[in-house]
Coordinates of C-alpha atoms and ligand atoms in Angstrom, one line a residue:
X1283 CA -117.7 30.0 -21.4
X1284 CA -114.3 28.8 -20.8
X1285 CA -111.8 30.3 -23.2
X1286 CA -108.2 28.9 -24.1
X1287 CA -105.5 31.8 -23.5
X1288 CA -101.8 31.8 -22.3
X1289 CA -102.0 35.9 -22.2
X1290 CA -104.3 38.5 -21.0
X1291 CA -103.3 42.4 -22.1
X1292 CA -105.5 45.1 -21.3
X1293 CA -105.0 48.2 -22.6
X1294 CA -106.3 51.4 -25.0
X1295 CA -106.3 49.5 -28.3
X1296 CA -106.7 50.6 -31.9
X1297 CA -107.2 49.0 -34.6
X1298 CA -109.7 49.4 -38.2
X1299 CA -111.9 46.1 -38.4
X1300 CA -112.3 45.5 -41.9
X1301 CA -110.6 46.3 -45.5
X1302 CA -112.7 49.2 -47.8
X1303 CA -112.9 49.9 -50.9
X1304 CA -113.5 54.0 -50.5
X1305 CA -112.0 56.3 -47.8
X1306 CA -115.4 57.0 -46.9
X1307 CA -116.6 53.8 -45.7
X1308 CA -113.7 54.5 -42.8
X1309 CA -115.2 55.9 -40.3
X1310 CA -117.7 52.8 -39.1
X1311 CA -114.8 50.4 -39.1
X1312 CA -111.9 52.4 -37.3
X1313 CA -112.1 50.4 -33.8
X1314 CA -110.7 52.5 -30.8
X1315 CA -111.4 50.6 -27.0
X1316 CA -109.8 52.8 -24.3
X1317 CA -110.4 49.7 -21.8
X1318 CA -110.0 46.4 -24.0
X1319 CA -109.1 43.3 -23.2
X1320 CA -107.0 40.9 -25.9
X1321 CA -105.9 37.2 -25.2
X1322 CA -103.9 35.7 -26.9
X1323 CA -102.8 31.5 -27.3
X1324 CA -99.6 31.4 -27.9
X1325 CA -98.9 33.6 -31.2
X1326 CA -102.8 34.1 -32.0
X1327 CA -105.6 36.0 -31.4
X1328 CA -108.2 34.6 -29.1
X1329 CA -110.3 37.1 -28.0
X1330 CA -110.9 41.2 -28.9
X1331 CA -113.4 42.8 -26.9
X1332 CA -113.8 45.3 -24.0
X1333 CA -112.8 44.9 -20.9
X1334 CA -115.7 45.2 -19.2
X1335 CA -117.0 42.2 -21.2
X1336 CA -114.0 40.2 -21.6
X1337 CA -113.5 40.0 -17.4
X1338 CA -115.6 37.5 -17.4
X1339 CA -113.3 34.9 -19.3
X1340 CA -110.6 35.3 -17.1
X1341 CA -110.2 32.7 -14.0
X1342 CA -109.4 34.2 -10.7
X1343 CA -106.1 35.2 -10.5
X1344 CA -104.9 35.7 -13.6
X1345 CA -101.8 38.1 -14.7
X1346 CA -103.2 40.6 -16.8
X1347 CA -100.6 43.2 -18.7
X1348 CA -101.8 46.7 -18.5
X1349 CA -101.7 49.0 -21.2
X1350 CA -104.1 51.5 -20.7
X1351 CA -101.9 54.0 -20.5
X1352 CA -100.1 53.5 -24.1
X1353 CA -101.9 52.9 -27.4
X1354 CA -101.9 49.4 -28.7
X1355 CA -102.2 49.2 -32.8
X1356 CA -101.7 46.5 -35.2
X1357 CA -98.2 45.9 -36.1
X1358 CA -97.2 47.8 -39.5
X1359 CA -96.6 46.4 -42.7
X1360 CA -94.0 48.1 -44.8
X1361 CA -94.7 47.1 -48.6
X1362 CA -91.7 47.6 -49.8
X1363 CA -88.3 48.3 -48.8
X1364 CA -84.5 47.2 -49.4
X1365 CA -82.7 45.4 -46.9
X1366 CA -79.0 45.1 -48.2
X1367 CA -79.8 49.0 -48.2
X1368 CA -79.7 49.6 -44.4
X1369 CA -76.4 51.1 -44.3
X1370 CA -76.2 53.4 -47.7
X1371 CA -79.3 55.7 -46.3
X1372 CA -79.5 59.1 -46.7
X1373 CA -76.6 59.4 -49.6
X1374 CA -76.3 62.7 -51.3
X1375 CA -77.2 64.5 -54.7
X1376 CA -78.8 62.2 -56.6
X1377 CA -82.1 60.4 -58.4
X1378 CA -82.8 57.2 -59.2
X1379 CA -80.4 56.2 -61.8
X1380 CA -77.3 58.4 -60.9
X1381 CA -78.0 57.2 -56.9
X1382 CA -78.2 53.5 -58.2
X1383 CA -75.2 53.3 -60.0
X1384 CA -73.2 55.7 -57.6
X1385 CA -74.1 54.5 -54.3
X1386 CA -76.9 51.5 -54.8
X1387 CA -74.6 48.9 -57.1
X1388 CA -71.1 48.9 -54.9
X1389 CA -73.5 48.7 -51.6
X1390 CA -75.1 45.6 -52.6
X1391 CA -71.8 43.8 -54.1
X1392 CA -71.0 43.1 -50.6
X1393 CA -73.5 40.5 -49.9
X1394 CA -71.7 37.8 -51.5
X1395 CA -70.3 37.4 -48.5
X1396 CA -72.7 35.5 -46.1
X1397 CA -71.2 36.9 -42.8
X1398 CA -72.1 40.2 -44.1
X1399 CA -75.4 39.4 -45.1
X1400 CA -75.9 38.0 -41.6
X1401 CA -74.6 41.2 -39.7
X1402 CA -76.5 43.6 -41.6
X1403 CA -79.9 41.6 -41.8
X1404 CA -79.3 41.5 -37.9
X1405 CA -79.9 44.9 -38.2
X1406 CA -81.8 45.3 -40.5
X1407 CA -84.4 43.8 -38.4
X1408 CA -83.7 44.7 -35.3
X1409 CA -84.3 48.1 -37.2
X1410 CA -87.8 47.1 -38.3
X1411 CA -89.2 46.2 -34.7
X1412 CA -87.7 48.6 -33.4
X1413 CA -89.7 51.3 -35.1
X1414 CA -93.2 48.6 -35.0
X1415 CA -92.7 47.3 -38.3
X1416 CA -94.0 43.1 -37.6
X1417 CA -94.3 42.4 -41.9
X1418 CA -92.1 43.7 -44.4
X1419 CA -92.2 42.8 -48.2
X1420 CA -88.1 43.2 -48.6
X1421 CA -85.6 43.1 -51.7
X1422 CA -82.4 41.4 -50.5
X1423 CA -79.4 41.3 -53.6
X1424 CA -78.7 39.1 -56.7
X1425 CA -76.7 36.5 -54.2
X1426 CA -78.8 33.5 -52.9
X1427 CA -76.8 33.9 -49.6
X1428 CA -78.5 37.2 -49.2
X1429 CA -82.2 35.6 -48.7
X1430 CA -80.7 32.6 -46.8
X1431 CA -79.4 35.2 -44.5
X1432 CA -82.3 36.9 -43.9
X1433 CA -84.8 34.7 -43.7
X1434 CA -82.8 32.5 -41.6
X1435 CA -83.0 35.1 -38.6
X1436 CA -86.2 36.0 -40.1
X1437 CA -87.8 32.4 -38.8
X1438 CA -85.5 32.8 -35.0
X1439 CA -88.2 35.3 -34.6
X1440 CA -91.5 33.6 -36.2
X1441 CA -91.5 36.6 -38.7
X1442 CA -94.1 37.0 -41.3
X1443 CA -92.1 38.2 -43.6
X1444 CA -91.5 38.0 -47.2
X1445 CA -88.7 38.2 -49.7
X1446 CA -86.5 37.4 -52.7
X1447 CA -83.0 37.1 -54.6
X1448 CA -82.8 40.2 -56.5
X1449 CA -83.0 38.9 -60.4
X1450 CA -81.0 41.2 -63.1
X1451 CA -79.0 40.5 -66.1
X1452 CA -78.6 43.8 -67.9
X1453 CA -77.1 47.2 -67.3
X1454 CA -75.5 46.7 -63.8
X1455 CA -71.9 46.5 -62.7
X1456 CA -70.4 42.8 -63.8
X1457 CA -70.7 41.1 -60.4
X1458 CA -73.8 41.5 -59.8
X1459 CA -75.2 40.3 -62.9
X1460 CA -76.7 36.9 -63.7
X1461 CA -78.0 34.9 -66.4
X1462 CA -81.9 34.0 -66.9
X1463 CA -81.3 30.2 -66.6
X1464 CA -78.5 30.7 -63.5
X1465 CA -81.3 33.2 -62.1
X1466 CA -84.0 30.7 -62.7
X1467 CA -82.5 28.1 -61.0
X1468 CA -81.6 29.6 -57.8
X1469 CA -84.5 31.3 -57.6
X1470 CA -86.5 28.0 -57.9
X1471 CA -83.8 26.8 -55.0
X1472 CA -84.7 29.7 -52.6
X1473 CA -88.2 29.4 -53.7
X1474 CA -88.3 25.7 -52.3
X1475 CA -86.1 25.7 -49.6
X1476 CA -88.1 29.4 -47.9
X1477 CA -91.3 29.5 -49.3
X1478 CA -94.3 28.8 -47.1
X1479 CA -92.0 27.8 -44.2
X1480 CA -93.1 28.7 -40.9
X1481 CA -94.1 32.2 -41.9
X1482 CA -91.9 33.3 -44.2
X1483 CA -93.0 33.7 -48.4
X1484 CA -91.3 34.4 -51.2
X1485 CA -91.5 36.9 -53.8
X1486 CA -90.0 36.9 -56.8
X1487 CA -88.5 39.9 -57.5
X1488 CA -86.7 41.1 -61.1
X1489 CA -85.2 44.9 -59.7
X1490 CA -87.1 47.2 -62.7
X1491 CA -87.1 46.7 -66.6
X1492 CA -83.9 48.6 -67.1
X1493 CA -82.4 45.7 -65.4
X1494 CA -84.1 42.5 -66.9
X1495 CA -83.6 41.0 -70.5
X1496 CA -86.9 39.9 -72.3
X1497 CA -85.5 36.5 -71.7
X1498 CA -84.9 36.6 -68.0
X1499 CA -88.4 38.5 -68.0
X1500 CA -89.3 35.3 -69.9
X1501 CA -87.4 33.1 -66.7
X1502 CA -89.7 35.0 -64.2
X1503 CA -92.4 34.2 -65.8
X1504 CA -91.9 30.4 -65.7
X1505 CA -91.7 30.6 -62.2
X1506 CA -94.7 32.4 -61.5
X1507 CA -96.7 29.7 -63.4
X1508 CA -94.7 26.9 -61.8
X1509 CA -95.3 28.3 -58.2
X1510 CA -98.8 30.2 -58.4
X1511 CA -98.6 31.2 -54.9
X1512 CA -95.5 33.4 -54.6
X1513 CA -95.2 37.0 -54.8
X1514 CA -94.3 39.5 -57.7
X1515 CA -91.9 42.3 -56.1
X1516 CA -91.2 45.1 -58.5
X1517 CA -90.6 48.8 -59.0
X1518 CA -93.1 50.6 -61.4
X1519 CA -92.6 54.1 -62.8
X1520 CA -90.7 56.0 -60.3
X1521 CA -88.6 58.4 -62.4
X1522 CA -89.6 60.3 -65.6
X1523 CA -85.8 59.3 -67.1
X1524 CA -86.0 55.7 -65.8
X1525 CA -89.9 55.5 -67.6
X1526 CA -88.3 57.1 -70.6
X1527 CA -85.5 54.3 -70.6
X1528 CA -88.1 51.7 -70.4
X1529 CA -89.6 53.0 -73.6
X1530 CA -86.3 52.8 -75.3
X1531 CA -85.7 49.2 -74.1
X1532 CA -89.1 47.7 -75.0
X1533 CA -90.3 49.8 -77.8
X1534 CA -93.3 47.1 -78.8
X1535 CA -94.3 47.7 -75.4
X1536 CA -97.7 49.5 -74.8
X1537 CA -96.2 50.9 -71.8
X1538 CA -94.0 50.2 -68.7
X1539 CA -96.6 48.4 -66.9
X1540 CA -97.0 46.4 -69.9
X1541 CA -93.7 44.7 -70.0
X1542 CA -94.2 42.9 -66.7
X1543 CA -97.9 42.9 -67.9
X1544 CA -97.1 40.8 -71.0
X1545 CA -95.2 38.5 -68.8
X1546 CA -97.7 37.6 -66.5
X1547 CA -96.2 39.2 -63.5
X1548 CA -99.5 41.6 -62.8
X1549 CA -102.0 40.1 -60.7
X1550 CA -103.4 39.6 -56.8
X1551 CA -99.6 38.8 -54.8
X1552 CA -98.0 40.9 -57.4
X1553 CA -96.6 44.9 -55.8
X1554 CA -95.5 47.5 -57.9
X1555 CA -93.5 50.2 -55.6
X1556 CA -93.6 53.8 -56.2
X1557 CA -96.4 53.8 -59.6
X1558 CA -95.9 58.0 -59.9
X1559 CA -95.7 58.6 -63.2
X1560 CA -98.5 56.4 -64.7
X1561 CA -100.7 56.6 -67.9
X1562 CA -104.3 55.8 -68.1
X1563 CA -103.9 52.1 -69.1
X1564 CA -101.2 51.5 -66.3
X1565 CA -103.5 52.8 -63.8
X1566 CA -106.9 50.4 -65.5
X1567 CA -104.2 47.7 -65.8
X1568 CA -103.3 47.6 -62.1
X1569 CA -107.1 47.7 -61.1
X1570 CA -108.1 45.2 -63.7
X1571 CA -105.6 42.6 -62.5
X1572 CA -105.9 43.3 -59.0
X1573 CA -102.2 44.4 -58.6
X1574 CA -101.0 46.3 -55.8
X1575 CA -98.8 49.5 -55.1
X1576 CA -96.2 50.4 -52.5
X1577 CA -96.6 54.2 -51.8
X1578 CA -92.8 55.5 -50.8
X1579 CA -93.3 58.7 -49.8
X1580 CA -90.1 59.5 -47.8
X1581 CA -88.2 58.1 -50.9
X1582 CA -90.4 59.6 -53.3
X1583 CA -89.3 63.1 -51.9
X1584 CA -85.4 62.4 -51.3
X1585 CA -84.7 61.3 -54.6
X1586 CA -87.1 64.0 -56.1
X1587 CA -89.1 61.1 -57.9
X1588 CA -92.3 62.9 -57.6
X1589 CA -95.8 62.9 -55.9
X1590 CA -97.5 60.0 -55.6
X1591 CA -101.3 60.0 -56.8
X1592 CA -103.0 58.7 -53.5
X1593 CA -106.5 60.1 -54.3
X1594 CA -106.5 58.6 -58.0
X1595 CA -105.8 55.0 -56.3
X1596 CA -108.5 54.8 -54.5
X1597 CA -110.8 56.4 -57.7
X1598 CA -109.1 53.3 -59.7
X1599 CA -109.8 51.0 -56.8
X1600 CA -106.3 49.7 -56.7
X1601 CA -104.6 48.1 -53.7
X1602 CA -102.2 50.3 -51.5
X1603 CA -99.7 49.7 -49.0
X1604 CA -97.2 51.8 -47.6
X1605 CA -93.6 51.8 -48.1
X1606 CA -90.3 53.1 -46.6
X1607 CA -87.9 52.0 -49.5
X1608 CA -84.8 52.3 -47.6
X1609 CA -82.3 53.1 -48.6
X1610 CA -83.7 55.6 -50.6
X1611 CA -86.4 56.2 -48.7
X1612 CA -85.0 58.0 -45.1
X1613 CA -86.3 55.9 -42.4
X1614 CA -87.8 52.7 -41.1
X1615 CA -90.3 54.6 -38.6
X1616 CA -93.5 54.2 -40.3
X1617 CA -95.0 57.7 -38.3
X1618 CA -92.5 59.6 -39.8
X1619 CA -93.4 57.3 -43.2
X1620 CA -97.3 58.3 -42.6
X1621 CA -96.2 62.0 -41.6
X1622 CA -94.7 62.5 -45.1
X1623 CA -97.6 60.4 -46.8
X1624 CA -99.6 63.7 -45.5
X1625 CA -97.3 66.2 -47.3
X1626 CA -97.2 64.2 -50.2
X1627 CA -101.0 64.4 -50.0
X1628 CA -101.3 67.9 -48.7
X1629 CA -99.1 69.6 -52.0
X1630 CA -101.8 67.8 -53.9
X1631 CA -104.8 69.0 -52.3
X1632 CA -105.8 66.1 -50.5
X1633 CA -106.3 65.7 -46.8
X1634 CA -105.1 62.5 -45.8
X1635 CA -107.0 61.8 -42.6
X1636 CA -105.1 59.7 -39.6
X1637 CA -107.3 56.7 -39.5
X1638 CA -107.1 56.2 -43.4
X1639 CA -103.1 56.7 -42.9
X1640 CA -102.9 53.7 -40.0
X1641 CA -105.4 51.9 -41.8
X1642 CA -102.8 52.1 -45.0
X1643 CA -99.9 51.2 -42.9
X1644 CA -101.7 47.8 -41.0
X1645 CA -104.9 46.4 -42.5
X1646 CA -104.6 47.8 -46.1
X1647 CA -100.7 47.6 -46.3
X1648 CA -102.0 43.5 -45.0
X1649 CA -104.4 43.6 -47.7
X1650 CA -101.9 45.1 -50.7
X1651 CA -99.7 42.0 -49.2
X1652 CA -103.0 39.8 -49.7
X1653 CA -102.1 38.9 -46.0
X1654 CA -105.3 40.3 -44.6
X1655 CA -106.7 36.8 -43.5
X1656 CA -103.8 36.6 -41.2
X1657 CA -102.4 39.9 -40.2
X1658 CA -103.7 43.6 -40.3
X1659 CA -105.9 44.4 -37.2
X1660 CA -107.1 42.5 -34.1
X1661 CA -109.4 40.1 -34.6
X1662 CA -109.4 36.7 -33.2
X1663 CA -107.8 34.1 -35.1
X1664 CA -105.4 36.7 -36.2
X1665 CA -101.5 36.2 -35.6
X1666 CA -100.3 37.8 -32.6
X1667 CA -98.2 40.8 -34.4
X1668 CA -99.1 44.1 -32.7
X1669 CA -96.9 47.3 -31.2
X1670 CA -97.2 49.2 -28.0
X1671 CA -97.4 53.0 -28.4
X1672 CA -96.0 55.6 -26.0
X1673 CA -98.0 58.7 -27.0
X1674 CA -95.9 61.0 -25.8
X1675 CA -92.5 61.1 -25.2
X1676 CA -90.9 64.6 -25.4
X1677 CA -91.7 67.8 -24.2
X1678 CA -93.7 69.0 -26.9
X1679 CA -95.4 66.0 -27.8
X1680 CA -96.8 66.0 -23.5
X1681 CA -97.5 69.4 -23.9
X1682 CA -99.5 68.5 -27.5
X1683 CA -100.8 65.5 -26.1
X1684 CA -102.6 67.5 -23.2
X1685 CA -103.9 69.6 -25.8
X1686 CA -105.5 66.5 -27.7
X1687 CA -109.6 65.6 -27.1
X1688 CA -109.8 62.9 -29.5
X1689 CA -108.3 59.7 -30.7
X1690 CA -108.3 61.2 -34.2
X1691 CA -106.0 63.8 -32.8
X1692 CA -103.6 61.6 -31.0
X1693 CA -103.1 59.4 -34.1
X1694 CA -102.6 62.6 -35.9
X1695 CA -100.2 63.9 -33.7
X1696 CA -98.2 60.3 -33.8
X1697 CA -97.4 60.4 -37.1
X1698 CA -96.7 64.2 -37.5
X1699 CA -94.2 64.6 -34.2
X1700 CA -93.7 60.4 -33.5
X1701 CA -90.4 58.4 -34.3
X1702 CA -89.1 55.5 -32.6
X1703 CA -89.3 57.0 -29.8
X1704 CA -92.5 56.5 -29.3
X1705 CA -92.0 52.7 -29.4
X1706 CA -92.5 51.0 -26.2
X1707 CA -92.3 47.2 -27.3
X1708 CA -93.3 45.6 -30.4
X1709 CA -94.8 42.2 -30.9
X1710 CA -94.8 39.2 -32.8
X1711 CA -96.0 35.7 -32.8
X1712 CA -97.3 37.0 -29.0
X1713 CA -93.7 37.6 -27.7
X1714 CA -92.1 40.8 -27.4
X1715 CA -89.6 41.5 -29.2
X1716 CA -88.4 44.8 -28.9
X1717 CA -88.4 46.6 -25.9
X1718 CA -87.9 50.9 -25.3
X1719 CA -84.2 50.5 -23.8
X1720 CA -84.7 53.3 -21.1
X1721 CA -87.9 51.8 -19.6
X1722 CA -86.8 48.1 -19.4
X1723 CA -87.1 48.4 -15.4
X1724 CA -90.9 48.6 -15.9
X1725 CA -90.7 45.0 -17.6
Ligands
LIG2842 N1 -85.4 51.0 -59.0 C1 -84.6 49.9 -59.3 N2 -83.8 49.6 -58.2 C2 -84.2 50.5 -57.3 C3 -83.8 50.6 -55.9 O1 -82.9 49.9 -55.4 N3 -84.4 51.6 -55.2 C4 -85.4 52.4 -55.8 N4 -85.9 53.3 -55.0 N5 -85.7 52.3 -57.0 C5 -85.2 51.3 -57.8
LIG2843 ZN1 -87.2 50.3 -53.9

């Protein structure tokens, strides 16, 4: 069998091989090969097998890439996070509303100003591959120039990556307010001029309720039915004073879900982030439409928003991916994101086991993205997006590493004591694109 590849890696791979429904139908799919072989054609997936089978395919003489001594995993999808945000994290004392108006609003006024929004969504993803984070579903600001920026440097790269123009008209300081039709129409600008371009999608994305009129509600909803096929990006029931607000706003309303519910803005592309503070019909709502959740758990705990229900999600059979929500949330580095995912968990009486924690952060984050087809794990046909892990990189995590027997351990141990340290070169489209600084003679 001939077989068309431009790279041959062979390494200790993990990966989980296809989407569940219950945490207990895990354990046959998680896929650990200590001696696999992957070959990739250009930025796809040609091949996934192990070595000892996969040797065969390979011509005389070909370079093969060793990473048997690291752990290769699927490239993480964060499901929700804020990228005019970057440079506000970590600010002090507050909770959601107090923290949006005191440190949030005057942050993202800035990105008016396209150079800005150029330097910061420089970093910004530098940031996410450097910590392994290939996908991101990301909330830019009110100004069109601020998704132009991004998603401009977003397609340098081949990123899969999706985003949107911030839309709000109510309850915000002055400049960064809009009006429905002016946030219509340049939504419907980004919309044509990003969407489904090289790898890039859009999502629309109204902030929260507090922030949206029923008539620009009613402007997001003509876009969703005039493009079908772009994203819903939202945040759901995060704070008990922001779901009290809500009520006050939309009174008629059932409950907060059923605002964006009545607007059509629930359904399979459509992510709700945080979702801590739901009622019984929010929770049958999102399952019965198929929506998705963005579990923040790092932000969830800094701004004291509350514990996220992981165990009833997967009762309710709704979607989840994970999210770091910078700037509220406290880092990119989706261990330390998984690591607090288990606290979260653990205060609740549930043990959030390391292979459903990497599946939530690659295949199902993929999956809550409805990206799965294309993204998530390593099968062939896949795209090319995948991170090298160093698994241990300190003192204490070599002398806990030595102490580890199994896989289940390892993983366990990443995302309890692993940072970005532990990254040793990301990914994407088959070309790296971050390498660990202090080990770039091994290149
Ligand atoms: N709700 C509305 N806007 C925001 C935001 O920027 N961050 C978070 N965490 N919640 C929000
Ligand atoms: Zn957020």
């Amino acid at each position: 069998m001939s077989m068309q590849f431009t790279h041959a890696i062979r390494g200790n791979f993990f990966d989980i091989a296809a989407c569940v429904e219950q945490p207990d139908q895990l354990g046959p799919q998680l896929r650990h090969r200590p001696d696999g072989l992957l070959l990739l054609n250009q930025g796809r997936i040609a091949w996934f097998g192990e070595w000892q089978q996969g040797a065969a395919l390979l011509p005389a003489g070909t370079a093969v890439t060793d990473y048997r001594d690291k752990l290769v995993v699927p490239g993480f999808v964060d499901c929700h996070i804020h990228y005019p945000q970057t440079e506000m994290i970590g600010a002090y004392g507050d909770q959601l509303l107090g923290w949006l108006q005191r440190y949030t609003f005057p942050v993202e006024g800035r990105f008016g100003d396209a150079e800005h929004a150029e330097n910061i969504s420089a970093f910004f993803l530098q940031q996410l591959l450097s910590n392994g984070t290939t996908t991101a579903l990301v909330f830019a600001t009110v100004h069109p120039q601020s998704v132009d920026a991004l998603f401009s440097q977003a397609a340098a790269l081949n990123m899969r990556l999706i985003a949107g123009k911030v839309m709000m008209d109510r309850h915000a300081p002055e400049g960064l307010l809009e009006t429905p039709e002016q946030s219509y129409r340049q939504t419907r600008a980004l919309i044509r001029r990003w969407h489904g371009r090289q790898r890039l999608g859009y999502a629309l994305t109204p902030r929260f309720a507090p922030t949206c009129s029923p008539q620009l509600l009613a402007q997001v909803q003509r876009l969703r039915q005039e493009f079908p096929d772009v994203w819903l990006h939202t945040h759901l029931s995060e704070n008990r004073d922001e779901v009290a607000w809500v009520k006050e706003l939309f009174p008629q309303h059932r409950n907060y879900l059923d605002v964006y519910h009545h607007y059509g803005l629930t359904g399979e592309k459509s992510v709700f982030a945080h979702c801590l503070h739901l009622e019984d019909a929010e929770w049958q709502c999102l399952c019965d439409t198929r929506s998705s959740i963005a579990f923040c758990p790092t932000s969830n705990l800094f701004l004291g928003s509350g514990l996220f229900k992981l165990q009833q999600a997967w009762r309710r059979r709704v979607r989840l991916g994970i999210g770091s929500d910078v700037g509220a949330g406290t880092t990119f580095n989706m261990l330390q994101t998984l690591g607090e995912a288990y606290k979260v968990a653990q205060l609740q009486d549930y043990k959030l086991a390391a292979g459903e924690a990497f599946y939530h952060a690659t295949l199902g984050g993929a999956r809550a993205l409805a990206l799965d087809d294309h993204i998530g794990n390593f099968d062939a046909g896949k795209e090319a997006d995948f991170v090298v892990l160093d698994p241990a990189v300190s003192p204490l995590q070599q002398l806990r590493y030595a102490n580890s027997r199994t896989l289940d351990e390892v993983l366990f141990m990443l995302m309890t004591l692993g940072d970005d340290r532990n990254l040793y070169r990301t990914y994407v489209d088959g070309k790296v694109v971050f390498q660990a600084p202090q080990r770039q003679e091994a290149a």
